[in-house]
Coordinates of C-alpha atoms and ligand atoms in Angstrom, one line a residue:
M1434 CA 102.7 -58.1 89.1
G1435 CA 103.0 -54.3 88.5
V1436 CA 106.0 -52.4 87.2
I1437 CA 107.6 -51.7 90.6
D1438 CA 107.5 -55.3 91.8
R1439 CA 108.5 -56.7 88.4
Y1440 CA 111.5 -54.4 88.0
A1441 CA 112.4 -53.4 91.5
E1442 CA 116.1 -54.1 91.0
L1443 CA 116.3 -51.8 88.0
L1444 CA 114.4 -48.9 89.4
P1445 CA 115.3 -46.3 92.1
V1446 CA 113.1 -47.9 94.8
T1447 CA 113.9 -48.3 98.5
D1448 CA 112.5 -50.3 101.4
K1449 CA 110.3 -47.3 102.1
T1450 CA 108.8 -47.0 98.6
P1451 CA 105.2 -48.2 98.8
R1452 CA 104.6 -51.1 96.3
I1453 CA 101.5 -49.6 94.8
T1454 CA 100.0 -51.0 91.6
L1455 CA 96.9 -51.1 89.5
G1456 CA 98.3 -53.9 87.4
E1457 CA 100.2 -51.6 84.9
G1458 CA 102.8 -52.9 82.4
S1459 CA 103.3 -56.4 81.0
T1460 CA 101.3 -55.3 78.0
P1461 CA 100.9 -57.5 74.8
L1462 CA 103.5 -57.3 72.0
V1463 CA 101.5 -58.4 68.9
H1464 CA 102.9 -59.2 65.5
L1465 CA 100.7 -57.5 62.8
D1466 CA 100.7 -60.1 60.0
G1467 CA 98.8 -58.2 57.4
I1468 CA 100.4 -54.8 57.8
S1469 CA 103.8 -56.5 58.0
R1470 CA 103.2 -58.0 54.6
M1471 CA 102.0 -54.7 53.3
L1472 CA 105.1 -52.9 54.5
E1473 CA 107.5 -55.9 53.8
I1474 CA 108.9 -55.7 57.3
E1475 CA 108.3 -57.6 60.6
L1476 CA 106.0 -55.2 62.5
W1477 CA 105.2 -55.6 66.1
A1478 CA 102.8 -53.4 68.1
K1479 CA 103.1 -52.8 71.9
L1480 CA 99.6 -52.4 73.1
E1481 CA 100.0 -49.8 75.7
G1482 CA 96.2 -49.1 75.6
C1483 CA 95.9 -52.3 77.7
N1484 CA 97.3 -50.5 80.8
P1485 CA 94.9 -49.8 83.6
S1486 CA 94.0 -46.3 82.6
G1487 CA 94.3 -47.1 78.9
S1488 CA 97.7 -45.5 78.1
F1489 CA 101.5 -46.0 78.7
K1490 CA 101.4 -43.1 81.2
D1491 CA 100.6 -45.7 84.0
R1492 CA 104.1 -47.1 83.8
G1493 CA 105.7 -43.9 84.9
M1494 CA 102.8 -42.7 87.0
V1495 CA 103.0 -45.6 89.4
M1496 CA 106.6 -44.7 90.1
A1497 CA 105.9 -41.0 90.4
V1498 CA 103.0 -41.5 92.8
A1499 CA 104.9 -44.1 94.9
K1500 CA 107.8 -41.7 95.3
A1501 CA 105.5 -38.8 96.1
L1502 CA 103.9 -41.0 98.8
E1503 CA 107.3 -42.0 100.1
D1504 CA 108.2 -38.3 100.3
G1505 CA 105.0 -37.5 102.2
A1506 CA 103.4 -35.3 99.4
K1507 CA 100.0 -33.9 100.4
A1508 CA 98.7 -33.7 96.9
L1509 CA 99.5 -34.4 93.2
V1510 CA 99.3 -31.8 90.4
C1511 CA 99.8 -32.2 86.7
A1512 CA 99.1 -30.5 83.3
S1513 CA 97.8 -32.8 80.7
T1514 CA 96.7 -33.3 77.1
G1515 CA 94.5 -36.0 78.7
N1516 CA 96.2 -39.2 79.4
T1517 CA 98.5 -38.0 82.2
S1518 CA 95.5 -36.6 84.0
A1519 CA 93.6 -39.9 83.6
S1520 CA 96.6 -41.8 84.9
A1521 CA 97.4 -39.4 87.8
A1522 CA 93.8 -39.4 88.8
A1523 CA 93.6 -43.2 88.9
Y1524 CA 96.7 -43.7 91.1
A1525 CA 95.7 -40.7 93.3
A1526 CA 92.3 -42.4 93.8
A1527 CA 94.0 -45.7 94.6
A1528 CA 96.3 -44.1 97.1
Q1529 CA 93.6 -41.7 98.4
V1530 CA 95.6 -38.5 97.9
P1531 CA 94.1 -35.3 96.4
C1532 CA 94.9 -34.7 92.7
F1533 CA 94.7 -31.5 90.7
V1534 CA 94.7 -31.7 86.9
L1535 CA 95.1 -28.7 84.5
L1536 CA 93.8 -29.3 81.0
P1537 CA 93.8 -27.1 77.9
A1538 CA 90.1 -26.1 77.7
G1539 CA 88.2 -27.8 74.9
K1540 CA 91.2 -29.8 73.6
V1541 CA 91.0 -33.0 75.6
A1542 CA 89.4 -36.2 74.1
L1543 CA 86.1 -37.1 75.7
G1544 CA 87.1 -40.5 77.2
K1545 CA 90.1 -39.0 79.0
L1546 CA 88.0 -36.2 80.5
A1547 CA 85.5 -38.7 81.7
Q1548 CA 88.2 -40.7 83.3
A1549 CA 89.8 -37.8 85.3
L1550 CA 86.3 -36.8 86.6
M1551 CA 85.3 -40.3 87.4
Y1552 CA 88.5 -41.0 89.3
G1553 CA 87.6 -38.0 91.5
A1554 CA 90.4 -35.5 90.6
K1555 CA 89.8 -31.8 90.8
V1556 CA 89.8 -31.0 87.0
I1557 CA 90.6 -27.4 85.9
A1558 CA 90.3 -26.4 82.3
V1559 CA 92.8 -23.7 81.4
R1560 CA 91.9 -21.3 78.5
G1561 CA 95.4 -21.7 77.0
N1562 CA 97.5 -24.5 75.4
F1563 CA 99.2 -27.4 77.1
D1564 CA 102.5 -25.7 77.4
R1565 CA 100.9 -22.8 79.4
A1566 CA 99.0 -25.2 81.6
L1567 CA 102.3 -27.0 82.4
E1568 CA 104.0 -23.7 83.4
M1569 CA 101.0 -23.1 85.7
A1570 CA 101.1 -26.6 87.2
R1571 CA 104.9 -26.3 87.9
E1572 CA 104.3 -23.0 89.7
A1573 CA 101.5 -24.4 91.8
A1574 CA 103.7 -27.4 92.7
E1575 CA 106.5 -25.1 93.7
R1576 CA 104.4 -22.7 95.8
E1577 CA 102.2 -25.3 97.5
G1578 CA 104.7 -28.1 97.9
F1579 CA 102.6 -30.5 95.8
A1580 CA 104.2 -33.3 93.9
I1581 CA 104.2 -32.6 90.1
V1582 CA 103.7 -35.8 88.2
N1583 CA 104.3 -34.6 84.7
S1584 CA 107.3 -36.1 82.9
V1585 CA 109.5 -33.3 84.3
N1586 CA 109.2 -35.7 87.3
P1587 CA 112.3 -38.0 86.8
Y1588 CA 110.5 -41.0 88.3
R1589 CA 108.0 -40.9 85.4
L1590 CA 110.8 -41.6 82.9
W1591 CA 112.2 -44.3 85.1
G1592 CA 109.0 -46.2 85.2
Q1593 CA 108.5 -45.8 81.4
R1594 CA 111.8 -47.5 80.8
S1595 CA 110.0 -50.8 81.6
G1596 CA 108.4 -50.7 78.2
A1597 CA 111.8 -51.2 76.6
W1598 CA 112.7 -54.0 79.0
E1599 CA 109.5 -55.9 78.2
I1600 CA 110.1 -55.6 74.4
C1601 CA 113.6 -57.0 74.7
E1602 CA 112.4 -59.8 76.9
A1603 CA 109.6 -60.7 74.4
L1604 CA 111.8 -60.5 71.3
G1605 CA 114.9 -61.8 72.9
R1606 CA 116.7 -58.7 71.4
A1607 CA 116.0 -55.1 70.7
P1608 CA 114.1 -54.3 67.5
D1609 CA 116.0 -52.7 64.5
W1610 CA 113.6 -49.8 64.6
H1611 CA 111.7 -48.4 67.5
A1612 CA 108.8 -46.2 66.2
I1613 CA 107.0 -43.9 68.6
P1614 CA 104.9 -40.8 68.7
V1615 CA 106.5 -37.8 70.2
G1616 CA 104.7 -35.1 72.2
N1617 CA 106.4 -33.8 75.3
A1618 CA 109.3 -36.2 74.3
G1619 CA 109.5 -38.1 77.6
N1620 CA 108.5 -41.5 76.3
I1621 CA 111.1 -41.7 73.5
S1622 CA 113.7 -40.6 76.0
A1623 CA 112.6 -43.2 78.5
Y1624 CA 112.7 -46.0 75.9
W1625 CA 116.1 -45.0 74.8
A1626 CA 117.4 -45.0 78.4
G1627 CA 115.8 -48.4 79.0
Y1628 CA 117.4 -50.0 75.9
K1629 CA 120.8 -48.5 76.9
Q1630 CA 120.4 -49.8 80.4
Y1631 CA 119.7 -53.3 79.1
K1632 CA 122.8 -53.1 76.8
E1633 CA 125.0 -52.1 79.7
L1634 CA 123.7 -55.0 81.7
G1635 CA 124.5 -57.3 78.7
K1636 CA 120.9 -58.3 78.2
I1637 CA 120.9 -57.1 74.6
D1638 CA 123.8 -56.5 72.3
K1639 CA 122.4 -54.1 69.7
L1640 CA 120.4 -50.9 70.2
P1641 CA 117.5 -49.9 68.0
R1642 CA 117.2 -46.8 65.8
M1643 CA 114.8 -44.4 67.5
M1644 CA 112.2 -43.1 65.0
G1645 CA 110.1 -40.3 66.5
F1646 CA 107.0 -39.2 64.8
Q1647 CA 105.1 -35.9 65.3
A1648 CA 102.1 -34.3 63.7
V1649 CA 102.9 -31.7 61.0
G1650 CA 101.0 -29.0 63.0
A1651 CA 103.0 -29.7 66.2
A1652 CA 106.4 -30.8 65.0
P1653 CA 109.0 -28.7 66.9
L1654 CA 111.6 -31.5 66.9
V1655 CA 111.3 -31.8 63.1
T1656 CA 111.5 -28.1 62.4
G1657 CA 114.0 -27.4 65.2
Q1658 CA 111.8 -24.5 66.4
P1659 CA 109.3 -24.4 69.2
C1660 CA 105.8 -24.3 67.8
P1661 CA 103.8 -21.4 69.4
N1662 CA 100.3 -22.6 68.3
P1663 CA 100.4 -26.4 68.0
E1664 CA 97.4 -27.9 66.2
T1665 CA 96.6 -31.5 65.4
I1666 CA 93.7 -33.9 65.7
A1667 CA 96.1 -36.1 67.6
T1668 CA 95.6 -34.2 70.9
A1669 CA 98.0 -36.3 72.9
I1670 CA 100.9 -34.9 70.9
R1671 CA 99.6 -31.4 70.5
I1672 CA 102.6 -29.9 72.2
G1673 CA 104.7 -27.0 70.9
N1674 CA 107.6 -26.9 73.3
P1675 CA 108.6 -30.4 74.5
V1676 CA 110.0 -30.5 78.0
S1677 CA 112.3 -33.5 77.2
A1678 CA 113.4 -32.1 73.8
H1679 CA 117.1 -32.3 74.8
L1680 CA 116.9 -36.0 75.8
A1681 CA 114.9 -36.9 72.7
K1682 CA 117.4 -35.2 70.4
E1683 CA 120.2 -37.1 72.1
A1684 CA 118.3 -40.4 71.7
V1685 CA 117.8 -39.8 68.0
A1686 CA 121.3 -38.6 67.4
Q1687 CA 123.0 -41.5 69.4
S1688 CA 120.8 -44.1 67.7
S1689 CA 121.1 -42.8 64.1
G1690 CA 117.4 -42.4 64.2
E1691 CA 115.3 -39.5 63.0
F1692 CA 112.3 -37.3 63.7
N1693 CA 109.7 -37.1 61.0
S1694 CA 106.2 -35.7 60.8
V1695 CA 102.9 -36.8 59.3
T1696 CA 99.7 -35.0 58.5
D1697 CA 96.4 -35.4 60.3
E1698 CA 95.0 -37.1 57.2
E1699 CA 97.9 -39.6 57.2
I1700 CA 97.3 -40.3 61.0
L1701 CA 93.6 -40.9 60.5
A1702 CA 94.2 -43.2 57.5
A1703 CA 96.8 -45.1 59.5
Q1704 CA 94.3 -45.4 62.4
Y1705 CA 91.7 -47.0 60.1
I1706 CA 94.3 -49.4 58.6
L1707 CA 95.4 -50.4 62.1
S1708 CA 91.9 -51.1 63.2
S1709 CA 90.4 -52.6 60.0
K1710 CA 93.5 -54.6 58.9
G1711 CA 95.1 -55.2 62.3
G1712 CA 92.2 -55.5 64.7
V1713 CA 93.8 -53.0 67.0
F1714 CA 92.0 -49.7 67.9
A1715 CA 94.5 -47.1 69.1
E1716 CA 94.0 -43.4 69.6
P1717 CA 95.1 -40.9 66.9
A1718 CA 98.4 -39.9 68.4
S1719 CA 99.4 -43.6 68.7
C1720 CA 98.9 -44.0 65.0
A1721 CA 101.5 -41.4 64.0
P1722 CA 104.3 -44.1 63.9
L1723 CA 102.3 -46.3 61.5
A1724 CA 101.5 -43.3 59.4
G1725 CA 105.2 -42.5 59.4
L1726 CA 106.2 -46.1 58.4
I1727 CA 103.7 -46.0 55.5
K1728 CA 105.1 -42.6 54.4
L1729 CA 108.7 -43.9 54.5
K1730 CA 107.7 -47.0 52.6
K1731 CA 106.2 -44.8 49.8
E1732 CA 109.4 -42.8 49.8
G1733 CA 111.5 -46.0 49.4
R1734 CA 113.1 -45.4 52.8
L1735 CA 111.8 -48.4 54.7
P1736 CA 114.4 -51.1 54.6
R1737 CA 112.9 -54.5 53.6
G1738 CA 112.8 -57.2 56.3
I1739 CA 113.6 -55.1 59.3
T1740 CA 112.0 -55.8 62.7
A1741 CA 110.1 -52.7 63.9
V1742 CA 108.2 -52.2 67.1
M1743 CA 105.5 -49.4 67.2
I1744 CA 104.4 -48.1 70.6
L1745 CA 100.6 -47.9 70.4
T1746 CA 100.6 -45.4 73.3
G1747 CA 96.8 -45.1 74.0
N1748 CA 93.5 -46.9 73.6
G1749 CA 91.2 -45.9 70.7
L1750 CA 88.2 -45.8 73.0
K1751 CA 89.6 -42.6 74.6
D1752 CA 88.7 -40.5 71.6
P1753 CA 85.4 -41.8 70.2
D1754 CA 84.5 -38.4 68.6
T1755 CA 87.5 -38.5 66.3
A1756 CA 86.8 -42.1 65.3
M1757 CA 83.2 -41.4 64.6
S1758 CA 84.0 -38.5 62.4
Q1759 CA 86.0 -40.9 60.2
V1760 CA 83.6 -43.8 59.8
G1761 CA 80.0 -44.2 58.5
R1762 CA 77.0 -44.6 60.7
P1763 CA 75.4 -48.0 61.1
V1764 CA 72.7 -48.9 58.6
E1765 CA 69.4 -48.5 60.3
I1766 CA 66.5 -50.8 59.4
G1767 CA 63.0 -51.6 60.6
D1768 CA 62.3 -54.8 62.5
S1769 CA 61.5 -56.9 59.3
F1770 CA 63.7 -59.8 58.4
D1771 CA 63.4 -59.0 54.6
E1772 CA 64.9 -55.7 55.2
L1773 CA 67.8 -57.3 57.1
M1774 CA 68.4 -59.7 54.2
E1775 CA 68.4 -56.9 51.8
V1776 CA 71.0 -55.0 53.7
M1777 CA 73.2 -58.0 54.2
K1778 CA 73.2 -58.9 50.5
G1779 CA 73.3 -55.3 49.4
Ligands
PLP686 C1 101.5 -38.7 76.3 C2 101.2 -39.4 75.0 C3 102.0 -39.3 73.9 C4 103.3 -38.5 73.9 O1 104.3 -39.0 74.8 P1 105.4 -38.0 75.3 O2 106.2 -38.7 76.3 O3 104.8 -36.8 75.7 O4 106.2 -37.7 74.0 C5 101.7 -40.0 72.8 N1 100.6 -40.7 72.7 C6 99.7 -40.8 73.8 C7 98.5 -41.6 73.6 C8 100.0 -40.1 74.9 O5 99.1 -40.2 76.0

């Protein structure tokens, strides 16, 4: 069952909303035993890379596209650091509506680019950063009457609330800490809205602290200033002027949470720890929360024994180049058994 069917009563859907799905949502929530011991907390990972296009974007995209179809949109348009375009292109293909995606030229991970092209979207690389591409996409939507499916589209954030609902159902409560990477700041805002909605419905009695992690080179919510030239290896959060900044600030303030930033080196180290000690391969942006928890542990600011959930927003396979730049190459041998034994024992 997809997000719309599973949560129809909690979402703004009508009889006329098409019940489209590619099987998004209902992703695993996995307890990371080894890393929990290392950090002296109970650490859970929400594997959003298990969504149909490999990132959490599908939860909101299915709602945005369903509503666009309900409203008779002729085409979809979005700007993207990669995953929004992959997701939009997938749902557009399934619904057979045209889709235009604007990407910052040269700054999109290889897997994501391959996805948008394979799903048959019209892919346009803009020589500019994401923030500029988004301005252009908004203008195109306005002039041409296309549906914009960036997180400025309110249905995106509605669908993304479903992640919070699933976590509460799996744990039987909200976590103490909710740790999440922050780029355009839609997801942290959607999770907070989802938790609050569950509290109002009496399904949980305590709300989590919202802990938002950015990359040092793209940390407008940490510095309090827009960042004109965002730079980070975590391309999914390479955003200098987050559209949902106001909502994200509210989430952090209301939950006594915080924004914090981590370096690219800390992100890459966390990515390798998550893969090699947890068995979960997530893309660099998704590893900012683990990098942040490790940093807070070192600073003595991670309370012992808390239950924390990290949102692993995207699949590691999306960015093979960054991964390969961090790890060694395979040992190559000839086809002799002796050589094999030598390497295995070496
Ligand atoms: C989009 C994205 C983010 C950032 O989410 P926002 O809602 O823009 O804050 C983080 N990680 C991945 C993998 C993403 O695709």
